[in-house]
Amino acid sequence: MSIGNKTFAIIKPDAVAAGNAGAILSLIEQNGFKVKGLRLQHLTLKEAEGFYAVHKGKGFFDELVAFMTEAPVVLLALEKENAVQAWRDLMGATNPEKAADGTVRKLYGTNIGRNASHGSDSDENAAIELAWFFRGSEIA
Ligand code: CMP
């Protein structure tokens, strides 16, 4: 599996707490992704701050890490051709109000902060984010 075929995804605390993780996983599989890694995890503050370090200093950073640590998330390694873009397309716009019909964020997001899902924004970041959360042996 070449790196261009992999991406990292999170089903965020709002979606997991609302009982929408299964529906989102179904949508992922129906759209041709293969689930190669999967773990339910309640992130610590350190893990969330480290993962989102690129956003440190932004006005929404504290809110973002508080949200990401309020309840468990589902961490995913996904495989599909052009996986990064394909998953971003399926998630929809960051702001659920602007997301297209049928997308994860339109269906299950609430607002720009509580937006149900995360996805890597490049192949390079997919590799970094996958390595942040999964050991090699945890990806099928
Ligand atoms: P995500 O793809 O997980 O990456 C960073 C997150 O910051 C983003 O999704 C949003 O959920 C969150 N966020 C919260 N407020 C904002 C904002 N004003 N602009 C951009 N992202 C925001």
PDB file of C-alpha atoms and ligand atoms in Angstrom:
ATOM      1  CA  MET A   1       0.000   0.000   0.000  1.00  0.00           C
ATOM      2  CA  SER A   2       1.663   3.230  -1.092  1.00  0.00           C
ATOM      3  CA  ILE A   3       1.380   6.277   1.139  1.00  0.00           C
ATOM      4  CA  GLY A   4      -0.850   8.082  -1.387  1.00  0.00           C
ATOM      5  CA  ASN A   5      -3.486   5.458  -0.676  1.00  0.00           C
ATOM      6  CA  LYS A   6      -3.656   6.002   3.073  1.00  0.00           C
ATOM      7  CA  THR A   7      -5.100   8.655   5.303  1.00  0.00           C
ATOM      8  CA  PHE A   8      -5.735   9.239   8.972  1.00  0.00           C
ATOM      9  CA  ALA A   9      -9.219   9.973  10.278  1.00  0.00           C
ATOM     10  CA  ILE A  10     -10.816  10.752  13.614  1.00  0.00           C
ATOM     11  CA  ILE A  11     -14.467  10.342  14.475  1.00  0.00           C
ATOM     12  CA  LYS A  12     -14.616  13.163  17.010  1.00  0.00           C
ATOM     13  CA  PRO A  13     -16.102  13.131  20.545  1.00  0.00           C
ATOM     14  CA  ASP A  14     -19.406  14.752  19.516  1.00  0.00           C
ATOM     15  CA  ALA A  15     -20.141  12.030  16.966  1.00  0.00           C
ATOM     16  CA  VAL A  16     -19.033   9.145  19.187  1.00  0.00           C
ATOM     17  CA  ALA A  17     -21.024  10.446  22.186  1.00  0.00           C
ATOM     18  CA  ALA A  18     -24.117  10.899  20.018  1.00  0.00           C
ATOM     19  CA  GLY A  19     -23.929   7.269  18.888  1.00  0.00           C
ATOM     20  CA  ASN A  20     -23.008   8.103  15.308  1.00  0.00           C
ATOM     21  CA  ALA A  21     -19.679   6.258  15.067  1.00  0.00           C
ATOM     22  CA  GLY A  22     -21.272   3.186  13.467  1.00  0.00           C
ATOM     23  CA  ALA A  23     -23.174   5.235  10.889  1.00  0.00           C
ATOM     24  CA  ILE A  24     -20.004   7.129   9.967  1.00  0.00           C
ATOM     25  CA  LEU A  25     -18.046   3.868   9.646  1.00  0.00           C
ATOM     26  CA  SER A  26     -20.777   2.529   7.365  1.00  0.00           C
ATOM     27  CA  LEU A  27     -20.555   5.637   5.213  1.00  0.00           C
ATOM     28  CA  ILE A  28     -16.777   5.221   5.056  1.00  0.00           C
ATOM     29  CA  GLU A  29     -17.072   1.585   3.918  1.00  0.00           C
ATOM     30  CA  GLN A  30     -19.922   2.322   1.499  1.00  0.00           C
ATOM     31  CA  ASN A  31     -17.657   4.891  -0.139  1.00  0.00           C
ATOM     32  CA  GLY A  32     -15.001   2.331  -0.905  1.00  0.00           C
ATOM     33  CA  PHE A  33     -12.540   2.897   1.917  1.00  0.00           C
ATOM     34  CA  LYS A  34     -10.923  -0.069   3.635  1.00  0.00           C
ATOM     35  CA  VAL A  35     -10.509   0.258   7.401  1.00  0.00           C
ATOM     36  CA  LYS A  36      -6.878  -0.713   8.067  1.00  0.00           C
ATOM     37  CA  GLY A  37      -6.591   0.495  11.652  1.00  0.00           C
ATOM     38  CA  LEU A  38      -9.215   1.315  14.264  1.00  0.00           C
ATOM     39  CA  ARG A  39      -9.121   2.172  17.960  1.00  0.00           C
ATOM     40  CA  LEU A  40     -11.442   3.827  20.456  1.00  0.00           C
ATOM     41  CA  GLN A  41      -9.401   6.152  22.669  1.00  0.00           C
ATOM     42  CA  HIS A  42     -10.061   8.917  25.179  1.00  0.00           C
ATOM     43  CA  LEU A  43      -7.319  11.413  24.312  1.00  0.00           C
ATOM     44  CA  THR A  44      -5.319  13.066  27.071  1.00  0.00           C
ATOM     45  CA  LEU A  45      -4.712  16.810  26.997  1.00  0.00           C
ATOM     46  CA  LYS A  46      -1.072  16.140  26.054  1.00  0.00           C
ATOM     47  CA  GLU A  47      -2.062  13.899  23.136  1.00  0.00           C
ATOM     48  CA  ALA A  48      -4.587  16.416  21.796  1.00  0.00           C
ATOM     49  CA  GLU A  49      -2.217  19.362  22.214  1.00  0.00           C
ATOM     50  CA  GLY A  50       0.572  17.452  20.486  1.00  0.00           C
ATOM     51  CA  PHE A  51      -1.624  16.296  17.650  1.00  0.00           C
ATOM     52  CA  TYR A  52      -2.961  19.817  16.995  1.00  0.00           C
ATOM     53  CA  ALA A  53       0.364  21.593  17.738  1.00  0.00           C
ATOM     54  CA  VAL A  54       0.199  23.315  14.327  1.00  0.00           C
ATOM     55  CA  HIS A  55      -2.852  25.261  15.594  1.00  0.00           C
ATOM     56  CA  LYS A  56      -1.212  26.372  18.868  1.00  0.00           C
ATOM     57  CA  GLY A  57      -1.595  30.117  19.309  1.00  0.00           C
ATOM     58  CA  LYS A  58      -4.821  30.300  17.325  1.00  0.00           C
ATOM     59  CA  GLY A  59      -7.907  31.650  19.057  1.00  0.00           C
ATOM     60  CA  PHE A  60      -9.718  28.331  18.901  1.00  0.00           C
ATOM     61  CA  PHE A  61      -6.849  26.147  20.185  1.00  0.00           C
ATOM     62  CA  ASP A  62      -7.932  25.822  23.840  1.00  0.00           C
ATOM     63  CA  GLU A  63     -11.521  25.129  22.804  1.00  0.00           C
ATOM     64  CA  LEU A  64     -10.291  22.569  20.276  1.00  0.00           C
ATOM     65  CA  VAL A  65      -8.216  20.542  22.749  1.00  0.00           C
ATOM     66  CA  ALA A  66     -10.939  20.750  25.424  1.00  0.00           C
ATOM     67  CA  PHE A  67     -13.443  19.381  22.916  1.00  0.00           C
ATOM     68  CA  MET A  68     -11.143  16.644  21.653  1.00  0.00           C
ATOM     69  CA  THR A  69     -10.560  15.383  25.211  1.00  0.00           C
ATOM     70  CA  GLU A  70     -14.137  15.555  26.507  1.00  0.00           C
ATOM     71  CA  ALA A  71     -15.061  11.999  25.437  1.00  0.00           C
ATOM     72  CA  PRO A  72     -13.576   9.079  23.470  1.00  0.00           C
ATOM     73  CA  VAL A  73     -12.782   9.338  19.779  1.00  0.00           C
ATOM     74  CA  VAL A  74     -12.400   6.678  17.087  1.00  0.00           C
ATOM     75  CA  LEU A  75      -8.976   6.716  15.432  1.00  0.00           C
ATOM     76  CA  LEU A  76      -8.852   5.293  11.910  1.00  0.00           C
ATOM     77  CA  ALA A  77      -6.300   4.340   9.272  1.00  0.00           C
ATOM     78  CA  LEU A  78      -8.143   4.366   5.939  1.00  0.00           C
ATOM     79  CA  GLU A  79      -7.100   3.036   2.557  1.00  0.00           C
ATOM     80  CA  LYS A  80      -8.411   4.084  -0.826  1.00  0.00           C
ATOM     81  CA  GLU A  81      -6.949   5.487  -4.016  1.00  0.00           C
ATOM     82  CA  ASN A  82      -6.169   9.175  -3.362  1.00  0.00           C
ATOM     83  CA  ALA A  83      -7.283   8.564   0.220  1.00  0.00           C
ATOM     84  CA  VAL A  84      -6.490  12.040   1.599  1.00  0.00           C
ATOM     85  CA  GLN A  85      -8.672  13.880  -0.915  1.00  0.00           C
ATOM     86  CA  ALA A  86     -11.343  11.171  -0.998  1.00  0.00           C
ATOM     87  CA  TRP A  87     -11.817  11.351   2.795  1.00  0.00           C
ATOM     88  CA  ARG A  88     -11.805  15.162   2.762  1.00  0.00           C
ATOM     89  CA  ASP A  89     -14.509  15.048   0.080  1.00  0.00           C
ATOM     90  CA  LEU A  90     -16.603  12.625   2.147  1.00  0.00           C
ATOM     91  CA  MET A  91     -16.187  14.760   5.304  1.00  0.00           C
ATOM     92  CA  GLY A  92     -17.262  17.970   3.578  1.00  0.00           C
ATOM     93  CA  ALA A  93     -16.306  21.535   4.510  1.00  0.00           C
ATOM     94  CA  THR A  94     -14.809  22.178   7.972  1.00  0.00           C
ATOM     95  CA  ASN A  95     -17.886  24.214   8.863  1.00  0.00           C
ATOM     96  CA  PRO A  96     -20.902  21.848   8.777  1.00  0.00           C
ATOM     97  CA  GLU A  97     -23.127  24.760   7.712  1.00  0.00           C
ATOM     98  CA  LYS A  98     -21.089  24.986   4.509  1.00  0.00           C
ATOM     99  CA  ALA A  99     -20.693  21.240   3.959  1.00  0.00           C
ATOM    100  CA  ALA A 100     -22.438  19.573   1.009  1.00  0.00           C
ATOM    101  CA  ASP A 101     -25.453  17.341   1.527  1.00  0.00           C
ATOM    102  CA  GLY A 102     -24.581  13.743   2.305  1.00  0.00           C
ATOM    103  CA  THR A 103     -21.183  14.547   3.812  1.00  0.00           C
ATOM    104  CA  VAL A 104     -20.171  13.450   7.313  1.00  0.00           C
ATOM    105  CA  ARG A 105     -20.000  16.985   8.665  1.00  0.00           C
ATOM    106  CA  LYS A 106     -23.337  18.005   7.140  1.00  0.00           C
ATOM    107  CA  LEU A 107     -25.004  14.880   8.498  1.00  0.00           C
ATOM    108  CA  TYR A 108     -23.380  14.700  11.932  1.00  0.00           C
ATOM    109  CA  GLY A 109     -21.554  17.973  12.673  1.00  0.00           C
ATOM    110  CA  THR A 110     -22.933  20.864  14.724  1.00  0.00           C
ATOM    111  CA  ASN A 111     -20.593  23.808  14.116  1.00  0.00           C
ATOM    112  CA  ILE A 112     -17.013  24.549  13.009  1.00  0.00           C
ATOM    113  CA  GLY A 113     -15.622  23.311  16.331  1.00  0.00           C
ATOM    114  CA  ARG A 114     -17.907  20.334  16.866  1.00  0.00           C
ATOM    115  CA  ASN A 115     -17.651  18.985  13.352  1.00  0.00           C
ATOM    116  CA  ALA A 116     -17.758  15.192  13.827  1.00  0.00           C
ATOM    117  CA  SER A 117     -14.576  14.253  11.974  1.00  0.00           C
ATOM    118  CA  HIS A 118     -10.967  15.021  11.184  1.00  0.00           C
ATOM    119  CA  GLY A 119      -8.896  14.093   8.160  1.00  0.00           C
ATOM    120  CA  SER A 120      -5.272  14.628   7.147  1.00  0.00           C
ATOM    121  CA  ASP A 121      -4.745  17.482   4.699  1.00  0.00           C
ATOM    122  CA  SER A 122      -1.811  16.018   2.711  1.00  0.00           C
ATOM    123  CA  ASP A 123      -0.003  12.728   2.121  1.00  0.00           C
ATOM    124  CA  GLU A 124       2.872  14.038   4.212  1.00  0.00           C
ATOM    125  CA  ASN A 125       0.625  14.855   7.160  1.00  0.00           C
ATOM    126  CA  ALA A 126      -1.241  11.565   6.755  1.00  0.00           C
ATOM    127  CA  ALA A 127       2.053   9.735   7.321  1.00  0.00           C
ATOM    128  CA  ILE A 128       2.848  11.912  10.360  1.00  0.00           C
ATOM    129  CA  GLU A 129      -0.638  11.580  11.865  1.00  0.00           C
ATOM    130  CA  LEU A 130      -0.842   7.814  11.269  1.00  0.00           C
ATOM    131  CA  ALA A 131       2.523   7.413  12.991  1.00  0.00           C
ATOM    132  CA  TRP A 132       1.365   9.637  15.879  1.00  0.00           C
ATOM    133  CA  PHE A 133      -1.464   7.275  16.762  1.00  0.00           C
ATOM    134  CA  PHE A 134      -0.664   3.847  15.275  1.00  0.00           C
ATOM    135  CA  ARG A 135       2.318   1.557  15.552  1.00  0.00           C
ATOM    136  CA  GLY A 136       3.139  -0.154  12.262  1.00  0.00           C
ATOM    137  CA  SER A 137       1.845  -3.455  13.618  1.00  0.00           C
ATOM    138  CA  GLU A 138      -1.548  -1.875  14.333  1.00  0.00           C
ATOM    139  CA  ILE A 139      -2.205  -1.126  10.668  1.00  0.00           C
ATOM    140  CA  ALA A 140      -3.347  -4.143   8.652  1.00  0.00           C
TER     141      ALA A 140
HETATM  142  P1  CMP B   1      -9.821  19.590  12.057  1.00  0.00           P
HETATM  143  O1  CMP B   1      -9.851  19.092  10.659  1.00  0.00           O
HETATM  144  O2  CMP B   1      -9.861  18.572  13.121  1.00  0.00           O
HETATM  145  O3  CMP B   1      -8.534  20.522  12.271  1.00  0.00           O
HETATM  146  C1  CMP B   1      -8.501  21.605  13.182  1.00  0.00           C
HETATM  147  C2  CMP B   1      -9.832  21.858  13.805  1.00  0.00           C
HETATM  148  O4  CMP B   1      -9.996  23.089  14.474  1.00  0.00           O
HETATM  149  C3  CMP B   1     -10.890  21.871  12.725  1.00  0.00           C
HETATM  150  O5  CMP B   1     -11.089  20.561  12.263  1.00  0.00           O
HETATM  151  C4  CMP B   1     -12.062  22.527  13.447  1.00  0.00           C
HETATM  152  O6  CMP B   1     -12.950  21.586  13.988  1.00  0.00           O
HETATM  153  C5  CMP B   1     -11.400  23.267  14.598  1.00  0.00           C
HETATM  154  N1  CMP B   1     -11.795  24.657  14.631  1.00  0.00           N
HETATM  155  C6  CMP B   1     -12.452  25.242  15.643  1.00  0.00           C
HETATM  156  N2  CMP B   1     -12.676  26.538  15.379  1.00  0.00           N
HETATM  157  C7  CMP B   1     -12.137  26.790  14.167  1.00  0.00           C
HETATM  158  C8  CMP B   1     -12.028  27.942  13.366  1.00  0.00           C
HETATM  159  N3  CMP B   1     -12.543  29.116  13.746  1.00  0.00           N
HETATM  160  N4  CMP B   1     -11.412  27.813  12.191  1.00  0.00           N
HETATM  161  C9  CMP B   1     -10.891  26.625  11.792  1.00  0.00           C
HETATM  162  N5  CMP B   1     -10.964  25.512  12.522  1.00  0.00           N
HETATM  163  C10 CMP B   1     -11.573  25.572  13.703  1.00  0.00           C
END
